[in-house]
Amino acid sequence: MNKKYSQEELNKILLSKPLNEFYLAIIENREELLTDEEYNEITKGDKIIYGDNKDEIENLFKKVQTDEHIKDFAPDLMIVMYSLAQVRHMAILTIIGDDVYDIANAKFENLKRNKVIHYDNLTNYYNETNARIKLFTKEEEPLLTQDTALLDVDDESIALAYENLHIRQEESKDLTNSFFAEVKGKTYTLKRKQ
């Protein structure tokens, strides 16, 4: 989590935002080695492998996990191979300060490692009659480690249809700059690593 905000502050900010400040988006990783956290998300099935080499990569995974000579090195090799794949996931994005927050995954989006390849205003699909930003408690949702503001929808099939329509799109042009221009009204320049 971004250290500038406590979870309580994030919840207050998110609960006070109107729905038109949230965007359905498809995020794709840039071609860099994955972090351990990203690798764990992929292996749990939270992200989708996509690309021309998807079948080859999945076959390599099976070989690495079963080959007697290299299976001891399987975790490290898997991270390298996943890093070669195009990996995408759906997010619900909003801006908090100068940072992009992914409300679907309750975390700040690292745009040095990831890029926005499709985005659409949430209110093109949901409005106050069928969706709301709501506080979920640890008691209500045992998977949560803390009280967290999330999108609560009456019909999840709308978001699933959006994801199915866009997650396998052929083009993966980086739309991060145009996303920032629309959301913040100004251009965004990705800071290069020093």
Short mmCIF file of N, CA and C in Angstrom, two decimals:
data_model
loop_
_atom_site.label_atom_id
_atom_site.label_comp_id
_atom_site.label_asym_id
_atom_site.label_seq_id
_atom_site.Cartn_x
_atom_site.Cartn_y
_atom_site.Cartn_z
N MET A 1 0.84 -1.18 0.00
CA MET A 1 0.00 0.00 0.00
C MET A 1 0.88 1.25 0.00
N ASN A 2 0.38 2.27 -0.66
CA ASN A 2 1.08 3.55 -0.67
C ASN A 2 1.10 4.11 0.75
N LYS A 3 2.29 4.40 1.25
CA LYS A 3 2.45 4.83 2.65
C LYS A 3 1.86 6.21 2.94
N LYS A 4 1.52 6.96 1.89
CA LYS A 4 0.96 8.29 2.12
C LYS A 4 -0.43 8.24 2.75
N TYR A 5 -1.10 7.10 2.62
CA TYR A 5 -2.49 7.00 3.08
C TYR A 5 -2.67 5.78 3.98
N SER A 6 -3.40 5.97 5.07
CA SER A 6 -3.80 4.81 5.87
C SER A 6 -5.02 4.19 5.19
N GLN A 7 -5.35 2.96 5.56
CA GLN A 7 -6.52 2.31 4.97
C GLN A 7 -7.80 3.10 5.32
N GLU A 8 -7.83 3.65 6.51
CA GLU A 8 -9.00 4.45 6.91
C GLU A 8 -9.15 5.69 6.03
N GLU A 9 -8.02 6.35 5.73
CA GLU A 9 -8.07 7.52 4.83
C GLU A 9 -8.50 7.12 3.43
N LEU A 10 -7.97 6.00 2.94
CA LEU A 10 -8.36 5.51 1.61
C LEU A 10 -9.86 5.26 1.56
N ASN A 11 -10.39 4.62 2.59
CA ASN A 11 -11.82 4.33 2.61
C ASN A 11 -12.65 5.60 2.54
N LYS A 12 -12.26 6.63 3.31
CA LYS A 12 -13.00 7.90 3.29
C LYS A 12 -12.95 8.55 1.91
N ILE A 13 -11.76 8.55 1.30
CA ILE A 13 -11.60 9.15 -0.04
C ILE A 13 -12.48 8.41 -1.05
N LEU A 14 -12.38 7.09 -1.05
CA LEU A 14 -13.12 6.29 -2.04
C LEU A 14 -14.62 6.42 -1.86
N LEU A 15 -15.09 6.40 -0.62
CA LEU A 15 -16.53 6.48 -0.35
C LEU A 15 -17.10 7.84 -0.72
N SER A 16 -16.25 8.87 -0.78
CA SER A 16 -16.74 10.21 -1.11
C SER A 16 -16.71 10.49 -2.62
N LYS A 17 -16.10 9.60 -3.40
CA LYS A 17 -15.99 9.85 -4.84
C LYS A 17 -17.27 9.44 -5.57
N PRO A 18 -17.71 10.23 -6.55
CA PRO A 18 -18.84 9.80 -7.39
C PRO A 18 -18.40 8.69 -8.34
N LEU A 19 -19.37 7.89 -8.79
CA LEU A 19 -19.04 6.75 -9.66
C LEU A 19 -18.34 7.17 -10.94
N ASN A 20 -18.60 8.38 -11.43
CA ASN A 20 -17.98 8.77 -12.71
C ASN A 20 -16.49 9.04 -12.57
N GLU A 21 -15.94 8.90 -11.36
CA GLU A 21 -14.50 9.04 -11.18
C GLU A 21 -13.79 7.68 -11.16
N PHE A 22 -14.53 6.62 -11.50
CA PHE A 22 -13.96 5.28 -11.55
C PHE A 22 -14.02 4.77 -12.99
N TYR A 23 -13.02 3.97 -13.36
CA TYR A 23 -12.90 3.48 -14.73
C TYR A 23 -12.68 1.97 -14.74
N LEU A 24 -13.45 1.27 -15.60
CA LEU A 24 -13.13 -0.13 -15.89
C LEU A 24 -11.92 -0.11 -16.81
N ALA A 25 -10.93 -0.94 -16.52
CA ALA A 25 -9.70 -0.91 -17.33
C ALA A 25 -9.10 -2.30 -17.45
N ILE A 26 -8.34 -2.49 -18.52
CA ILE A 26 -7.54 -3.70 -18.70
C ILE A 26 -6.08 -3.27 -18.58
N ILE A 27 -5.37 -3.95 -17.69
CA ILE A 27 -3.97 -3.64 -17.41
C ILE A 27 -3.09 -4.76 -17.95
N GLU A 28 -1.97 -4.40 -18.56
CA GLU A 28 -1.02 -5.40 -19.06
C GLU A 28 0.36 -5.09 -18.48
N ASN A 29 1.09 -6.16 -18.09
CA ASN A 29 2.43 -5.91 -17.56
C ASN A 29 3.39 -5.52 -18.67
N ARG A 30 4.32 -4.65 -18.33
CA ARG A 30 5.40 -4.33 -19.26
C ARG A 30 6.37 -5.51 -19.25
N GLU A 31 7.23 -5.58 -20.24
CA GLU A 31 8.11 -6.74 -20.35
C GLU A 31 9.29 -6.60 -19.40
N GLU A 32 9.05 -6.96 -18.16
CA GLU A 32 10.08 -6.96 -17.12
C GLU A 32 9.87 -8.19 -16.28
N LEU A 33 10.89 -8.59 -15.53
CA LEU A 33 10.70 -9.70 -14.61
C LEU A 33 9.62 -9.35 -13.60
N LEU A 34 8.80 -10.35 -13.27
CA LEU A 34 7.73 -10.13 -12.32
C LEU A 34 8.26 -10.07 -10.90
N THR A 35 7.56 -9.33 -10.07
CA THR A 35 7.86 -9.36 -8.64
C THR A 35 7.24 -10.64 -8.07
N ASP A 36 7.66 -11.02 -6.87
CA ASP A 36 7.08 -12.21 -6.22
C ASP A 36 5.57 -12.05 -6.05
N GLU A 37 5.14 -10.83 -5.71
CA GLU A 37 3.71 -10.57 -5.51
C GLU A 37 2.93 -10.78 -6.81
N GLU A 38 3.47 -10.25 -7.93
CA GLU A 38 2.80 -10.42 -9.23
C GLU A 38 2.75 -11.90 -9.62
N TYR A 39 3.85 -12.60 -9.37
CA TYR A 39 3.90 -14.04 -9.69
C TYR A 39 2.83 -14.80 -8.90
N ASN A 40 2.69 -14.48 -7.62
CA ASN A 40 1.68 -15.14 -6.79
C ASN A 40 0.27 -14.86 -7.29
N GLU A 41 0.02 -13.63 -7.76
CA GLU A 41 -1.31 -13.29 -8.29
C GLU A 41 -1.62 -14.12 -9.54
N ILE A 42 -0.60 -14.32 -10.38
CA ILE A 42 -0.82 -15.07 -11.62
C ILE A 42 -1.08 -16.54 -11.30
N THR A 43 -0.26 -17.12 -10.42
CA THR A 43 -0.42 -18.55 -10.12
C THR A 43 -1.73 -18.83 -9.39
N LYS A 44 -2.27 -17.82 -8.68
CA LYS A 44 -3.58 -18.01 -8.05
C LYS A 44 -4.72 -17.91 -9.07
N GLY A 45 -4.37 -17.48 -10.29
CA GLY A 45 -5.41 -17.35 -11.32
C GLY A 45 -6.06 -15.99 -11.34
N ASP A 46 -5.47 -15.00 -10.64
CA ASP A 46 -6.06 -13.66 -10.60
C ASP A 46 -5.76 -12.85 -11.85
N LYS A 47 -4.80 -13.32 -12.66
CA LYS A 47 -4.46 -12.62 -13.89
C LYS A 47 -4.44 -13.62 -15.04
N ILE A 48 -4.61 -13.13 -16.24
CA ILE A 48 -4.74 -14.00 -17.41
C ILE A 48 -3.52 -13.86 -18.31
N ILE A 49 -2.97 -15.01 -18.73
CA ILE A 49 -1.87 -14.99 -19.69
C ILE A 49 -2.47 -14.82 -21.07
N TYR A 50 -1.89 -13.92 -21.84
CA TYR A 50 -2.42 -13.65 -23.17
C TYR A 50 -1.26 -13.39 -24.11
N GLY A 51 -1.41 -13.77 -25.35
CA GLY A 51 -0.38 -13.44 -26.33
C GLY A 51 -0.13 -14.59 -27.29
N ASP A 52 0.64 -14.30 -28.32
CA ASP A 52 0.92 -15.30 -29.35
C ASP A 52 1.64 -16.52 -28.79
N ASN A 53 2.42 -16.32 -27.72
CA ASN A 53 3.21 -17.42 -27.17
C ASN A 53 2.56 -18.07 -25.94
N LYS A 54 1.26 -17.83 -25.73
CA LYS A 54 0.58 -18.35 -24.54
C LYS A 54 0.69 -19.88 -24.44
N ASP A 55 0.40 -20.61 -25.52
CA ASP A 55 0.44 -22.08 -25.48
C ASP A 55 1.85 -22.59 -25.21
N GLU A 56 2.84 -21.97 -25.86
CA GLU A 56 4.23 -22.37 -25.65
C GLU A 56 4.63 -22.19 -24.19
N ILE A 57 4.23 -21.06 -23.62
CA ILE A 57 4.59 -20.77 -22.23
C ILE A 57 3.92 -21.76 -21.29
N GLU A 58 2.66 -22.05 -21.53
CA GLU A 58 1.96 -23.00 -20.65
C GLU A 58 2.56 -24.40 -20.76
N ASN A 59 3.01 -24.79 -21.98
CA ASN A 59 3.69 -26.09 -22.14
C ASN A 59 5.02 -26.11 -21.40
N LEU A 60 5.76 -25.00 -21.47
CA LEU A 60 7.02 -24.90 -20.73
C LEU A 60 6.79 -25.04 -19.22
N PHE A 61 5.72 -24.42 -18.71
CA PHE A 61 5.41 -24.53 -17.29
C PHE A 61 5.28 -25.99 -16.88
N LYS A 62 4.53 -26.75 -17.69
CA LYS A 62 4.30 -28.17 -17.37
C LYS A 62 5.61 -28.94 -17.37
N LYS A 63 6.47 -28.67 -18.36
CA LYS A 63 7.76 -29.37 -18.43
C LYS A 63 8.64 -29.04 -17.23
N VAL A 64 8.70 -27.75 -16.88
CA VAL A 64 9.54 -27.32 -15.76
C VAL A 64 9.09 -27.97 -14.46
N GLN A 65 7.79 -28.08 -14.27
CA GLN A 65 7.27 -28.61 -13.01
C GLN A 65 7.45 -30.12 -12.89
N THR A 66 7.64 -30.81 -14.00
CA THR A 66 7.71 -32.27 -13.95
C THR A 66 9.09 -32.84 -14.29
N ASP A 67 9.97 -32.07 -14.90
CA ASP A 67 11.29 -32.56 -15.28
C ASP A 67 12.14 -32.80 -14.03
N GLU A 68 12.62 -34.04 -13.88
CA GLU A 68 13.39 -34.42 -12.69
C GLU A 68 14.65 -33.59 -12.49
N HIS A 69 15.29 -33.18 -13.59
CA HIS A 69 16.56 -32.46 -13.48
C HIS A 69 16.39 -31.01 -13.05
N ILE A 70 15.27 -30.41 -13.39
CA ILE A 70 15.14 -28.97 -13.10
C ILE A 70 14.00 -28.60 -12.16
N LYS A 71 13.25 -29.59 -11.69
CA LYS A 71 12.08 -29.22 -10.89
C LYS A 71 12.44 -28.50 -9.58
N ASP A 72 13.67 -28.70 -9.08
CA ASP A 72 14.09 -27.97 -7.87
C ASP A 72 14.23 -26.47 -8.15
N PHE A 73 14.48 -26.13 -9.42
CA PHE A 73 14.61 -24.72 -9.80
C PHE A 73 13.30 -24.15 -10.36
N ALA A 74 12.25 -24.96 -10.31
CA ALA A 74 10.98 -24.59 -10.95
C ALA A 74 10.45 -23.21 -10.55
N PRO A 75 10.42 -22.86 -9.25
CA PRO A 75 9.84 -21.54 -8.91
C PRO A 75 10.55 -20.37 -9.60
N ASP A 76 11.90 -20.39 -9.61
CA ASP A 76 12.63 -19.30 -10.25
C ASP A 76 12.42 -19.29 -11.76
N LEU A 77 12.44 -20.48 -12.35
CA LEU A 77 12.23 -20.57 -13.80
C LEU A 77 10.82 -20.12 -14.18
N MET A 78 9.85 -20.44 -13.33
CA MET A 78 8.46 -20.05 -13.62
C MET A 78 8.32 -18.53 -13.62
N ILE A 79 9.00 -17.87 -12.70
CA ILE A 79 8.93 -16.40 -12.66
C ILE A 79 9.50 -15.82 -13.95
N VAL A 80 10.62 -16.36 -14.42
CA VAL A 80 11.22 -15.89 -15.67
C VAL A 80 10.27 -16.13 -16.83
N MET A 81 9.66 -17.32 -16.89
CA MET A 81 8.78 -17.63 -18.02
C MET A 81 7.49 -16.80 -17.99
N TYR A 82 6.93 -16.63 -16.80
CA TYR A 82 5.75 -15.77 -16.71
C TYR A 82 6.08 -14.35 -17.16
N SER A 83 7.31 -13.92 -16.91
CA SER A 83 7.72 -12.58 -17.31
C SER A 83 7.79 -12.44 -18.82
N LEU A 84 7.94 -13.56 -19.53
CA LEU A 84 7.96 -13.52 -20.99
C LEU A 84 6.55 -13.45 -21.58
N ALA A 85 5.58 -13.83 -20.77
CA ALA A 85 4.19 -13.83 -21.24
C ALA A 85 3.59 -12.43 -21.12
N GLN A 86 2.60 -12.16 -21.97
CA GLN A 86 1.79 -10.96 -21.77
C GLN A 86 0.76 -11.35 -20.73
N VAL A 87 0.69 -10.60 -19.65
CA VAL A 87 -0.25 -10.92 -18.59
C VAL A 87 -1.19 -9.74 -18.40
N ARG A 88 -2.48 -10.04 -18.40
CA ARG A 88 -3.48 -8.98 -18.29
C ARG A 88 -4.45 -9.26 -17.16
N HIS A 89 -5.01 -8.20 -16.61
CA HIS A 89 -6.09 -8.36 -15.65
C HIS A 89 -7.01 -7.15 -15.74
N MET A 90 -8.23 -7.32 -15.26
CA MET A 90 -9.17 -6.20 -15.24
C MET A 90 -9.04 -5.46 -13.92
N ALA A 91 -9.17 -4.15 -13.98
CA ALA A 91 -9.06 -3.32 -12.79
C ALA A 91 -10.17 -2.28 -12.81
N ILE A 92 -10.49 -1.76 -11.64
CA ILE A 92 -11.38 -0.59 -11.54
C ILE A 92 -10.50 0.50 -10.97
N LEU A 93 -10.18 1.48 -11.80
CA LEU A 93 -9.17 2.49 -11.46
C LEU A 93 -9.80 3.82 -11.06
N THR A 94 -9.11 4.50 -10.17
CA THR A 94 -9.44 5.88 -9.85
C THR A 94 -8.14 6.58 -9.46
N ILE A 95 -8.20 7.89 -9.35
CA ILE A 95 -7.02 8.66 -8.97
C ILE A 95 -7.14 9.08 -7.51
N ILE A 96 -6.07 8.85 -6.75
CA ILE A 96 -5.99 9.33 -5.38
C ILE A 96 -4.71 10.15 -5.30
N GLY A 97 -4.85 11.45 -5.14
CA GLY A 97 -3.68 12.33 -5.21
C GLY A 97 -3.13 12.28 -6.62
N ASP A 98 -1.87 11.89 -6.75
CA ASP A 98 -1.26 11.75 -8.08
C ASP A 98 -1.11 10.29 -8.48
N ASP A 99 -1.68 9.38 -7.71
CA ASP A 99 -1.47 7.96 -7.94
C ASP A 99 -2.75 7.28 -8.43
N VAL A 100 -2.56 6.21 -9.17
CA VAL A 100 -3.70 5.43 -9.68
C VAL A 100 -3.98 4.31 -8.67
N TYR A 101 -5.22 4.26 -8.20
CA TYR A 101 -5.62 3.25 -7.24
C TYR A 101 -6.55 2.25 -7.92
N ASP A 102 -6.27 0.97 -7.71
CA ASP A 102 -7.07 -0.12 -8.28
C ASP A 102 -8.00 -0.60 -7.18
N ILE A 103 -9.27 -0.19 -7.28
CA ILE A 103 -10.22 -0.52 -6.22
C ILE A 103 -10.62 -1.99 -6.25
N ALA A 104 -10.56 -2.62 -7.42
CA ALA A 104 -10.92 -4.04 -7.50
C ALA A 104 -9.94 -4.89 -6.71
N ASN A 105 -8.67 -4.49 -6.71
CA ASN A 105 -7.63 -5.25 -6.01
C ASN A 105 -7.13 -4.55 -4.75
N ALA A 106 -7.75 -3.40 -4.42
CA ALA A 106 -7.42 -2.63 -3.22
C ALA A 106 -5.92 -2.36 -3.09
N LYS A 107 -5.34 -1.78 -4.17
CA LYS A 107 -3.91 -1.44 -4.12
C LYS A 107 -3.61 -0.36 -5.15
N PHE A 108 -2.50 0.32 -4.96
CA PHE A 108 -2.06 1.31 -5.94
C PHE A 108 -1.43 0.57 -7.11
N GLU A 109 -1.70 1.06 -8.32
CA GLU A 109 -1.20 0.41 -9.54
C GLU A 109 0.19 0.96 -9.86
N ASN A 110 1.15 0.07 -10.04
CA ASN A 110 2.51 0.46 -10.37
C ASN A 110 2.64 0.63 -11.88
N LEU A 111 2.59 1.88 -12.35
CA LEU A 111 2.60 2.12 -13.80
C LEU A 111 4.00 2.13 -14.39
N LYS A 112 5.02 1.87 -13.56
CA LYS A 112 6.34 1.63 -14.12
C LYS A 112 6.44 0.18 -14.58
N ARG A 113 5.60 -0.68 -14.00
CA ARG A 113 5.62 -2.10 -14.35
C ARG A 113 4.43 -2.50 -15.23
N ASN A 114 3.41 -1.67 -15.23
CA ASN A 114 2.18 -2.03 -15.94
C ASN A 114 1.70 -0.88 -16.80
N LYS A 115 0.86 -1.20 -17.77
CA LYS A 115 0.30 -0.15 -18.62
C LYS A 115 -1.20 -0.38 -18.80
N VAL A 116 -1.92 0.70 -19.00
CA VAL A 116 -3.36 0.65 -19.28
C VAL A 116 -3.52 0.43 -20.78
N ILE A 117 -4.18 -0.66 -21.19
CA ILE A 117 -4.37 -0.90 -22.63
C ILE A 117 -5.82 -0.71 -23.08
N HIS A 118 -6.73 -0.56 -22.12
CA HIS A 118 -8.12 -0.24 -22.46
C HIS A 118 -8.76 0.36 -21.21
N TYR A 119 -9.58 1.37 -21.38
CA TYR A 119 -10.29 1.91 -20.22
C TYR A 119 -11.60 2.54 -20.67
N ASP A 120 -12.55 2.56 -19.78
CA ASP A 120 -13.88 3.08 -20.08
C ASP A 120 -14.48 3.58 -18.78
N ASN A 121 -15.18 4.71 -18.82
CA ASN A 121 -15.78 5.22 -17.60
C ASN A 121 -16.79 4.23 -17.05
N LEU A 122 -16.71 3.99 -15.75
CA LEU A 122 -17.59 3.02 -15.10
C LEU A 122 -19.07 3.32 -15.34
N THR A 123 -19.41 4.61 -15.43
CA THR A 123 -20.82 4.98 -15.57
C THR A 123 -21.39 4.64 -16.95
N ASN A 124 -20.54 4.19 -17.88
CA ASN A 124 -21.07 3.66 -19.15
C ASN A 124 -21.71 2.29 -18.95
N TYR A 125 -21.46 1.67 -17.79
CA TYR A 125 -21.97 0.33 -17.51
C TYR A 125 -22.80 0.27 -16.23
N TYR A 126 -22.45 1.11 -15.26
CA TYR A 126 -23.14 1.11 -13.98
C TYR A 126 -23.49 2.55 -13.59
N ASN A 127 -24.55 2.68 -12.79
CA ASN A 127 -24.87 3.99 -12.20
C ASN A 127 -25.35 3.76 -10.77
N GLU A 128 -25.85 4.81 -10.14
CA GLU A 128 -26.21 4.68 -8.72
C GLU A 128 -27.37 3.71 -8.47
N THR A 129 -28.07 3.28 -9.55
CA THR A 129 -29.17 2.33 -9.34
C THR A 129 -28.68 0.89 -9.28
N ASN A 130 -27.50 0.59 -9.85
CA ASN A 130 -27.05 -0.81 -9.85
C ASN A 130 -25.62 -1.00 -9.34
N ALA A 131 -25.02 0.09 -8.81
CA ALA A 131 -23.66 -0.02 -8.26
C ALA A 131 -23.40 1.09 -7.26
N ARG A 132 -22.46 0.83 -6.36
CA ARG A 132 -22.09 1.81 -5.36
C ARG A 132 -20.70 1.46 -4.83
N ILE A 133 -19.99 2.46 -4.33
CA ILE A 133 -18.76 2.18 -3.59
C ILE A 133 -19.17 1.98 -2.14
N LYS A 134 -18.78 0.84 -1.57
CA LYS A 134 -19.29 0.47 -0.25
C LYS A 134 -18.14 -0.01 0.63
N LEU A 135 -18.26 0.25 1.92
CA LEU A 135 -17.28 -0.24 2.88
C LEU A 135 -17.61 -1.68 3.26
N PHE A 136 -16.63 -2.56 3.06
CA PHE A 136 -16.78 -3.96 3.46
C PHE A 136 -15.90 -4.20 4.68
N THR A 137 -16.45 -4.85 5.68
CA THR A 137 -15.68 -5.10 6.90
C THR A 137 -15.08 -6.50 6.87
N LYS A 138 -14.08 -6.71 7.72
CA LYS A 138 -13.46 -8.04 7.84
C LYS A 138 -14.50 -9.07 8.29
N GLU A 139 -15.47 -8.61 9.08
CA GLU A 139 -16.50 -9.53 9.57
C GLU A 139 -17.42 -9.97 8.42
N GLU A 140 -17.74 -9.03 7.54
CA GLU A 140 -18.61 -9.35 6.38
C GLU A 140 -17.88 -10.21 5.35
N GLU A 141 -16.61 -9.90 5.13
CA GLU A 141 -15.82 -10.57 4.09
C GLU A 141 -14.55 -11.15 4.73
N PRO A 142 -14.58 -12.41 5.11
CA PRO A 142 -13.44 -13.01 5.82
C PRO A 142 -12.12 -12.98 5.05
N LEU A 143 -12.16 -12.84 3.72
CA LEU A 143 -10.92 -12.78 2.94
C LEU A 143 -10.19 -11.45 3.10
N LEU A 144 -10.89 -10.43 3.56
CA LEU A 144 -10.25 -9.13 3.76
C LEU A 144 -9.43 -9.12 5.05
N THR A 145 -8.29 -8.44 5.00
CA THR A 145 -7.46 -8.33 6.20
C THR A 145 -7.77 -7.05 6.97
N GLN A 146 -8.53 -6.14 6.34
CA GLN A 146 -8.92 -4.89 7.00
C GLN A 146 -10.19 -4.36 6.34
N ASP A 147 -10.87 -3.44 7.00
CA ASP A 147 -12.05 -2.83 6.39
C ASP A 147 -11.61 -2.12 5.11
N THR A 148 -12.33 -2.35 4.01
CA THR A 148 -11.88 -1.88 2.69
C THR A 148 -13.07 -1.41 1.87
N ALA A 149 -12.92 -0.25 1.21
CA ALA A 149 -13.96 0.24 0.31
C ALA A 149 -13.78 -0.42 -1.06
N LEU A 150 -14.85 -1.03 -1.55
CA LEU A 150 -14.83 -1.74 -2.83
C LEU A 150 -16.08 -1.40 -3.62
N LEU A 151 -16.08 -1.73 -4.90
CA LEU A 151 -17.26 -1.56 -5.73
C LEU A 151 -18.25 -2.68 -5.44
N ASP A 152 -19.48 -2.32 -5.16
CA ASP A 152 -20.54 -3.29 -4.89
C ASP A 152 -21.55 -3.17 -6.02
N VAL A 153 -21.73 -4.24 -6.80
CA VAL A 153 -22.63 -4.18 -7.96
C VAL A 153 -23.78 -5.18 -7.80
N ASP A 154 -24.92 -4.85 -8.40
CA ASP A 154 -26.07 -5.75 -8.37
C ASP A 154 -25.93 -6.86 -9.40
N ASP A 155 -25.20 -6.59 -10.49
CA ASP A 155 -25.07 -7.56 -11.58
C ASP A 155 -23.62 -7.65 -12.03
N GLU A 156 -22.92 -8.68 -11.56
CA GLU A 156 -21.51 -8.84 -11.90
C GLU A 156 -21.29 -9.24 -13.36
N SER A 157 -22.33 -9.75 -14.01
CA SER A 157 -22.18 -10.22 -15.40
C SER A 157 -21.80 -9.06 -16.33
N ILE A 158 -22.16 -7.82 -15.98
CA ILE A 158 -21.81 -6.67 -16.82
C ILE A 158 -20.29 -6.49 -16.84
N ALA A 159 -19.67 -6.55 -15.65
CA ALA A 159 -18.21 -6.42 -15.57
C ALA A 159 -17.51 -7.61 -16.21
N LEU A 160 -18.07 -8.80 -16.02
CA LEU A 160 -17.47 -10.00 -16.63
C LEU A 160 -17.54 -9.93 -18.15
N ALA A 161 -18.66 -9.43 -18.67
CA ALA A 161 -18.79 -9.28 -20.14
C ALA A 161 -17.78 -8.27 -20.66
N TYR A 162 -17.58 -7.17 -19.92
CA TYR A 162 -16.58 -6.17 -20.30
C TYR A 162 -15.19 -6.80 -20.34
N GLU A 163 -14.87 -7.56 -19.30
CA GLU A 163 -13.56 -8.22 -19.24
C GLU A 163 -13.39 -9.19 -20.40
N ASN A 164 -14.39 -10.02 -20.64
CA ASN A 164 -14.30 -11.00 -21.74
C ASN A 164 -14.14 -10.31 -23.10
N LEU A 165 -14.80 -9.18 -23.27
CA LEU A 165 -14.73 -8.46 -24.54
C LEU A 165 -13.36 -7.86 -24.78
N HIS A 166 -12.71 -7.36 -23.73
CA HIS A 166 -11.49 -6.58 -23.92
C HIS A 166 -10.19 -7.26 -23.50
N ILE A 167 -10.24 -8.28 -22.67
CA ILE A 167 -8.98 -8.81 -22.14
C ILE A 167 -8.17 -9.54 -23.21
N ARG A 168 -8.85 -10.02 -24.24
CA ARG A 168 -8.15 -10.74 -25.31
C ARG A 168 -7.98 -9.89 -26.56
N GLN A 169 -8.15 -8.59 -26.42
CA GLN A 169 -8.03 -7.73 -27.60
C GLN A 169 -6.64 -7.89 -28.22
N GLU A 170 -6.59 -7.81 -29.54
CA GLU A 170 -5.33 -8.03 -30.25
C GLU A 170 -4.32 -6.93 -29.96
N GLU A 171 -4.77 -5.68 -29.99
CA GLU A 171 -3.86 -4.56 -29.85
C GLU A 171 -3.55 -4.32 -28.38
N SER A 172 -2.29 -4.05 -28.07
CA SER A 172 -1.98 -3.77 -26.67
C SER A 172 -1.23 -2.43 -26.56
N LYS A 173 -1.73 -1.46 -27.27
CA LYS A 173 -1.15 -0.11 -27.26
C LYS A 173 -1.24 0.47 -25.85
N ASP A 174 -0.17 1.15 -25.43
CA ASP A 174 -0.12 1.74 -24.10
C ASP A 174 -0.97 3.02 -24.08
N LEU A 175 -2.11 2.96 -23.38
CA LEU A 175 -3.02 4.10 -23.30
C LEU A 175 -2.90 4.83 -21.95
N THR A 176 -1.81 4.58 -21.23
CA THR A 176 -1.65 5.19 -19.91
C THR A 176 -1.68 6.71 -19.99
N ASN A 177 -0.98 7.28 -20.96
CA ASN A 177 -0.97 8.75 -21.08
C ASN A 177 -2.36 9.31 -21.35
N SER A 178 -3.10 8.67 -22.26
CA SER A 178 -4.44 9.20 -22.57
C SER A 178 -5.39 8.99 -21.39
N PHE A 179 -5.17 7.92 -20.62
CA PHE A 179 -5.97 7.70 -19.41
C PHE A 179 -5.75 8.86 -18.44
N PHE A 180 -4.49 9.23 -18.20
CA PHE A 180 -4.20 10.34 -17.30
C PHE A 180 -4.75 11.65 -17.84
N ALA A 181 -4.62 11.86 -19.14
CA ALA A 181 -5.12 13.11 -19.72
C ALA A 181 -6.62 13.25 -19.50
N GLU A 182 -7.35 12.14 -19.65
CA GLU A 182 -8.80 12.19 -19.45
C GLU A 182 -9.16 12.35 -17.98
N VAL A 183 -8.49 11.57 -17.13
CA VAL A 183 -8.87 11.54 -15.72
C VAL A 183 -8.40 12.78 -14.97
N LYS A 184 -7.19 13.23 -15.25
CA LYS A 184 -6.63 14.36 -14.51
C LYS A 184 -6.63 15.66 -15.29
N GLY A 185 -6.91 15.57 -16.58
CA GLY A 185 -6.90 16.77 -17.39
C GLY A 185 -5.50 17.27 -17.68
N LYS A 186 -4.50 16.39 -17.53
CA LYS A 186 -3.14 16.80 -17.87
C LYS A 186 -2.35 15.58 -18.32
N THR A 187 -1.24 15.82 -18.98
CA THR A 187 -0.46 14.70 -19.48
C THR A 187 0.35 14.06 -18.36
N TYR A 188 0.73 12.83 -18.58
CA TYR A 188 1.48 12.06 -17.60
C TYR A 188 2.74 11.56 -18.26
N THR A 189 3.87 11.77 -17.62
CA THR A 189 5.12 11.26 -18.14
C THR A 189 5.66 10.23 -17.16
N LEU A 190 5.84 9.03 -17.65
CA LEU A 190 6.35 7.95 -16.79
C LEU A 190 7.80 8.27 -16.42
N LYS A 191 8.08 8.29 -15.13
CA LYS A 191 9.45 8.57 -14.68
C LYS A 191 10.31 7.33 -14.92
N ARG A 192 11.37 7.50 -15.65
CA ARG A 192 12.27 6.38 -15.93
C ARG A 192 13.10 6.05 -14.69
N LYS A 193 13.45 4.77 -14.55
CA LYS A 193 14.32 4.37 -13.44
C LYS A 193 15.67 5.04 -13.58
N GLN A 194 16.21 5.48 -12.46
CA GLN A 194 17.54 6.15 -12.48
C GLN A 194 18.64 5.13 -12.65
#
